CSV table of C-alpha atoms in Angstrom, one decimal:
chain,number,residue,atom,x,y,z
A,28,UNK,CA,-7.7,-5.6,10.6
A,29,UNK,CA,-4.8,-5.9,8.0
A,30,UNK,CA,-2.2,-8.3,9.3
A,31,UNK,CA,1.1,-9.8,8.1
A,32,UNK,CA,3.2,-12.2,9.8
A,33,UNK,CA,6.7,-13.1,8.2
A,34,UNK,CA,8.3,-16.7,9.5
A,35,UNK,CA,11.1,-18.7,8.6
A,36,UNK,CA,14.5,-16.5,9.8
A,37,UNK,CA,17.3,-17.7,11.6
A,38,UNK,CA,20.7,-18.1,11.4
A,39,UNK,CA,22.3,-19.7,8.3
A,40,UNK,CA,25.9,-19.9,6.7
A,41,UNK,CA,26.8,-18.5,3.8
A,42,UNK,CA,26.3,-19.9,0.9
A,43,UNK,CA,22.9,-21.5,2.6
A,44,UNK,CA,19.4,-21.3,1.9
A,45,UNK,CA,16.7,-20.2,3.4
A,46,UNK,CA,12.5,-19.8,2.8
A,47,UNK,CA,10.6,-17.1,4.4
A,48,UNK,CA,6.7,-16.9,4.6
A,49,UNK,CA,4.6,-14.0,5.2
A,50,UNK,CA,1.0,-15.1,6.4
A,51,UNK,CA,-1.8,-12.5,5.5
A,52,UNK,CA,-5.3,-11.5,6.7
A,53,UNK,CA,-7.9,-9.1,7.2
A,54,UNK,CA,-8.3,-8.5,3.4
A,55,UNK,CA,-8.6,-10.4,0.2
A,56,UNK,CA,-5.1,-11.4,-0.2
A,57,UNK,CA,-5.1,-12.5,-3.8
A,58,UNK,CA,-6.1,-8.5,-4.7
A,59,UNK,CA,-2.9,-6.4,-3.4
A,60,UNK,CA,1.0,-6.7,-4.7
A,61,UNK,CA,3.1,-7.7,-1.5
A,62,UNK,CA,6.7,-6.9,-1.4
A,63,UNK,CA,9.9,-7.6,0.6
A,64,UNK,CA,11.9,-4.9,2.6
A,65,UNK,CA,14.7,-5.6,4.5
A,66,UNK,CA,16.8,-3.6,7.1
A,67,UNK,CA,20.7,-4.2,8.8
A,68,UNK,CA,20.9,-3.7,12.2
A,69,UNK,CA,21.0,0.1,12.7
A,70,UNK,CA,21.0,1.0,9.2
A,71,UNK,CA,17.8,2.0,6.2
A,72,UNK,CA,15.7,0.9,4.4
A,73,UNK,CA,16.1,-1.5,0.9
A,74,UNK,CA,13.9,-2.6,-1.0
A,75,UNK,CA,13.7,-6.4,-2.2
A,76,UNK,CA,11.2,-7.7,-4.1
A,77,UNK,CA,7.7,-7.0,-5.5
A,78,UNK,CA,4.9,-9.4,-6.9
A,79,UNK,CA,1.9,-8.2,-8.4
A,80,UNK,CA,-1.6,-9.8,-7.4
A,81,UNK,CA,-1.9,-12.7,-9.7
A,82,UNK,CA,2.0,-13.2,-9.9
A,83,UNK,CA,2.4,-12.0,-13.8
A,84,UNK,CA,5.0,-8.9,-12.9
A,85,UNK,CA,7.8,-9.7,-10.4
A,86,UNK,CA,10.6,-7.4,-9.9
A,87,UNK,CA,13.8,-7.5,-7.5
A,88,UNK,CA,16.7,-5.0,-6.4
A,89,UNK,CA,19.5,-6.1,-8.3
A,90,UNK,CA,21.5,-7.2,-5.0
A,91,UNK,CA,19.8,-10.1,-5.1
A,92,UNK,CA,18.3,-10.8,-8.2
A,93,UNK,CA,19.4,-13.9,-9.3
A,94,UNK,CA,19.2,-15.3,-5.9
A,95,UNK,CA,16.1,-14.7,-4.5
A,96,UNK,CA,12.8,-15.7,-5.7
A,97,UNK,CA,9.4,-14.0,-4.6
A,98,UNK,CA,6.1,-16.0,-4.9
A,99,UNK,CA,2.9,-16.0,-3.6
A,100,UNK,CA,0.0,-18.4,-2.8
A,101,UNK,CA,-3.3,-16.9,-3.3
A,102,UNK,CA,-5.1,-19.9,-1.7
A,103,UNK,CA,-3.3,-19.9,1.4
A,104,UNK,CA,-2.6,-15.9,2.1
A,105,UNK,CA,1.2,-16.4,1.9
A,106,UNK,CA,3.6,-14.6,0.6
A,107,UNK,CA,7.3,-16.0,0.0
A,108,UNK,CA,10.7,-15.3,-0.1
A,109,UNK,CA,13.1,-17.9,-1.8
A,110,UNK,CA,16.6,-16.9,-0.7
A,111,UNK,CA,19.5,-18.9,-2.1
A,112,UNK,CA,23.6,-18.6,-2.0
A,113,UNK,CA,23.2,-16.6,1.1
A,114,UNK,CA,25.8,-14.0,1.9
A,115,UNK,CA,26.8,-12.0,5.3
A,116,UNK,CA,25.6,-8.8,3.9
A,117,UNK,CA,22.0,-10.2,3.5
A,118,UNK,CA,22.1,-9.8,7.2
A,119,UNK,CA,18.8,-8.1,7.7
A,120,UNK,CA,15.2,-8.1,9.6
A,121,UNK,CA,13.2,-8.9,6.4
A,122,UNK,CA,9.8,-7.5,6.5
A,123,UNK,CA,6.7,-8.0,4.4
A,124,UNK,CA,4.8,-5.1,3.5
A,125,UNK,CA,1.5,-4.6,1.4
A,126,UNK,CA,0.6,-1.0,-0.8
A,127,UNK,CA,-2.0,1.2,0.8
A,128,UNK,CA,-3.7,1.1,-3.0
A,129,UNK,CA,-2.2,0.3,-6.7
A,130,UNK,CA,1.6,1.1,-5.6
A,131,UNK,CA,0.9,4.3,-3.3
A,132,UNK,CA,3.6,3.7,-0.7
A,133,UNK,CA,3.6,0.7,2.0
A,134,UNK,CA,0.6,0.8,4.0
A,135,UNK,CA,0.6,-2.5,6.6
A,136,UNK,CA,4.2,-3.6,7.5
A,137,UNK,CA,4.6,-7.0,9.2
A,138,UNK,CA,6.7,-7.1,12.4
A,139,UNK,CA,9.6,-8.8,10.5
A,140,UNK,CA,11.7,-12.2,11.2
A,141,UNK,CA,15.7,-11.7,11.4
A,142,UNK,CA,17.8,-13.5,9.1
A,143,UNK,CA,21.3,-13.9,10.3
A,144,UNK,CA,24.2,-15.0,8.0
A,145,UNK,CA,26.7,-16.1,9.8
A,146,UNK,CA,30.0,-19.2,9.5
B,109,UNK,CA,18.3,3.6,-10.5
B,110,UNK,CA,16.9,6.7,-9.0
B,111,UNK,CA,18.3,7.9,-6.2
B,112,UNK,CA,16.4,9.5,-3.3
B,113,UNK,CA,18.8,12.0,-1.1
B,114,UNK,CA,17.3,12.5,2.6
B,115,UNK,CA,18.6,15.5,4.3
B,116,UNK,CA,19.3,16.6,7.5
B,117,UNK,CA,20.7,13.1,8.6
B,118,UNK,CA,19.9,14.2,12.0
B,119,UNK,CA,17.7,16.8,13.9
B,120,UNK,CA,17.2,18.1,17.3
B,121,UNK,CA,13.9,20.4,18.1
B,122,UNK,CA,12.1,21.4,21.0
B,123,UNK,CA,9.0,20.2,21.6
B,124,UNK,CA,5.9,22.6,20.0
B,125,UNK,CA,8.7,23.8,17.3
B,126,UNK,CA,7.9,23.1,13.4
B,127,UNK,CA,10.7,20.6,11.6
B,128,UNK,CA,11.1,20.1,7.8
B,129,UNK,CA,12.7,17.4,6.3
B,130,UNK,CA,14.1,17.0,2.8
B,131,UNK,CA,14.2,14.7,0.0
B,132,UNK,CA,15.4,15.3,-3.4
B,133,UNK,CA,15.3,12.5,-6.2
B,134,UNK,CA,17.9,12.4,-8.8
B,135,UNK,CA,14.9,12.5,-11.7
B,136,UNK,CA,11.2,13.5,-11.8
B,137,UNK,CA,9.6,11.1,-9.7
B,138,UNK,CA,6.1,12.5,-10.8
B,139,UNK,CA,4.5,12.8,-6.9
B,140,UNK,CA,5.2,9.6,-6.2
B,141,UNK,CA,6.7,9.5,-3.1
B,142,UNK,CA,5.9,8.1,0.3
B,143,UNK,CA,7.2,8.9,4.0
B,144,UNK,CA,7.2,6.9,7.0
B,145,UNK,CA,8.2,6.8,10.5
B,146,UNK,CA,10.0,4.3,12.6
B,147,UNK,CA,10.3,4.2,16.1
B,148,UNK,CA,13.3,2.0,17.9
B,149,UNK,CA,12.1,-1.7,17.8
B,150,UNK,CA,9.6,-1.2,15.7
B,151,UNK,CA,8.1,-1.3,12.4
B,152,UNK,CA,8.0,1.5,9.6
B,153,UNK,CA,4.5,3.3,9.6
B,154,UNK,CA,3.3,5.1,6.3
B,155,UNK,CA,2.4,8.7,7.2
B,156,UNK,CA,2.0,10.6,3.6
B,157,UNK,CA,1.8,8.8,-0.1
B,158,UNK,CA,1.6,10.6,-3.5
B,159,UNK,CA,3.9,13.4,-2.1
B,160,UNK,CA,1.2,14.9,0.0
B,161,UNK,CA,-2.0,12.6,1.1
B,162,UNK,CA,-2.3,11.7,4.5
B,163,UNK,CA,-1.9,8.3,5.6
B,164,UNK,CA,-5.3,6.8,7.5
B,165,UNK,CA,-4.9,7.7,11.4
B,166,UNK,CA,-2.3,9.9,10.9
B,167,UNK,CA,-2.2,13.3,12.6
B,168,UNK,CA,-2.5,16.6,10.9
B,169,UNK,CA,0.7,17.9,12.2
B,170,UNK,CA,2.0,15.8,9.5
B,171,UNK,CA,2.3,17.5,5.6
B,172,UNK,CA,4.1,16.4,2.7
B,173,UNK,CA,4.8,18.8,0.0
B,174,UNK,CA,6.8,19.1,-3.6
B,175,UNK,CA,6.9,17.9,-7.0
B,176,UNK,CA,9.8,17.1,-9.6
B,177,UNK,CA,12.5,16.1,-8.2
B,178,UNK,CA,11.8,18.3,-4.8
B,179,UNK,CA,9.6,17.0,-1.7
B,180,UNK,CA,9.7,17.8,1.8
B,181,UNK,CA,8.2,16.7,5.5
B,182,UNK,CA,6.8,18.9,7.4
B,183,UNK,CA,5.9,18.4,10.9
B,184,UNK,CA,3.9,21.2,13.1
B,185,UNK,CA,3.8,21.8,16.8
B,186,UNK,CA,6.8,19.3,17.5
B,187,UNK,CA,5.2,16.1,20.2
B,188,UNK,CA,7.0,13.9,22.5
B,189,UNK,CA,5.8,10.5,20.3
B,190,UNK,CA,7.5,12.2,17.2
B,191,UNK,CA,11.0,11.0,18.6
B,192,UNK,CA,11.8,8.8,15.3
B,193,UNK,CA,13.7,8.0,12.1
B,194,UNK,CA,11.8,9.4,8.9
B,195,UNK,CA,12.5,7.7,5.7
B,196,UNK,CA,11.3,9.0,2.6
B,197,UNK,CA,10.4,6.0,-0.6
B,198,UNK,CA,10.1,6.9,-4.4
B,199,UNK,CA,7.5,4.4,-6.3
B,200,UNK,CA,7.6,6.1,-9.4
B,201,UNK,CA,9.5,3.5,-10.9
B,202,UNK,CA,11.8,0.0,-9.7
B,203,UNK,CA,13.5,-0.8,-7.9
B,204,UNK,CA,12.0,1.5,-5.6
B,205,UNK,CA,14.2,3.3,-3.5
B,206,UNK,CA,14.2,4.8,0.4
B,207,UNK,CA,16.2,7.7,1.7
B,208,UNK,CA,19.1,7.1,4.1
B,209,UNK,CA,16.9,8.1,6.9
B,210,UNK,CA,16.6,11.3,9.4
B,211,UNK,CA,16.8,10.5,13.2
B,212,UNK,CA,14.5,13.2,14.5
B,213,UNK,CA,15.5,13.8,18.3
B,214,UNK,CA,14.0,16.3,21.1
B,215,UNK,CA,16.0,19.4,22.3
């Protein structure tokens, strides 16, 4: 059974950092893209980041390019998300989420972790 | 950026009635389109990729249709459990891009 647990949210101040994780299993890891998807309380869905299986194509919304950083780490099933100069509008439940097959919509969603930025 | 536009934003239907949902993207998006279903509290759930393949698990009251810049969600015989917000994606191209949402609600 696919599974993907994100860590790592909480509440930080602007301007903070902060380090999220996504632990996968249930399939060979080091095989599928992941990506990043967040949501604002009550609002849709936005795309973050994406990482290809061995790391070589990364690509990121331009809200935060520049400020977060997506890696992975095939050895240990995880899946990251570097997020630096924090601002109150990155206020989301940040969820990782792995493609059905090659880049055919998101099939397995973890359950999320909040970030909150707030002073 | 292409932009995906959801319509209605909202929907009431009675239970056992047929809804349609639309999404239009603002260029060709060649089929490559996803939708998926969230329920309060919970996470999104892929039901149709490529514009019209059904999702593992998913019922058949589910259908995705279109092509271009044109695609649609169709769900038959209306069920309690399909109380929901439907999002539709584009992964034609990046950044890839969701619809605002429609918050499908029972009559």
């Amino acid at each position: 059974e696919v599974q993907l647990v994100e860590s790592g949210g909480g509440l930080v101040q602007p301007g903070r950092s902060l380090k999220l994780s996504c632990l996968a299993s249930g399939f060979t890891f080091s095989n599928y893209g992941m990506n990043w998807i967040r949501q604002a309380p009550g609002k849709g869905l936005e795309w973050v980041a994406s990482i290809s299986s061995s790391s070589s194509y990364i690509y990121y919304a331009d809200t935060v390019k520049g400020r977060f950083t997506i890696s992975r780490d095939n050895a240990k099933n995880t899946l990251y998300l570097q997020m630096t100069s924090l601002r109150s509008e990155d206020t989301a439940l940040y969820y990782c989420a792995r493609h059905k097959a090659y880049n055919w919509g998101f099939a397995y969603w973890g359950q999320g972790t909040l970030v909150t930025v707030s002073s | 950026d292409i932009q995906m536009t959801q319509s209605p934003a909202s929907l009431s239907a009675s239970l056992g009635e047929t809804v349609t949902i639309e999404c239009r993207a603002s260029e060709d998006i060649y089929n490559g389109l996803a939708w998926y279903q969230q329920k309060p509290g919970k996470s999104p759930q892929l039901l149709i990729y490529n514009a019209n393949s059904l999702h593992t698990g998913v019922p058949s009251r589910f259908s995705g249709s279109g092509s271009g810049t044109q695609y649609s969600l169709k769900i038959n015989s209306l069920q309690s459990e399909d109380v929901a917000s439907y999002f539709c994606q584009q992964y034609y191209d990046y950044p890839y891009t969701f619809g605002a949402g429609t918050k499908l609600e029972l009559k």
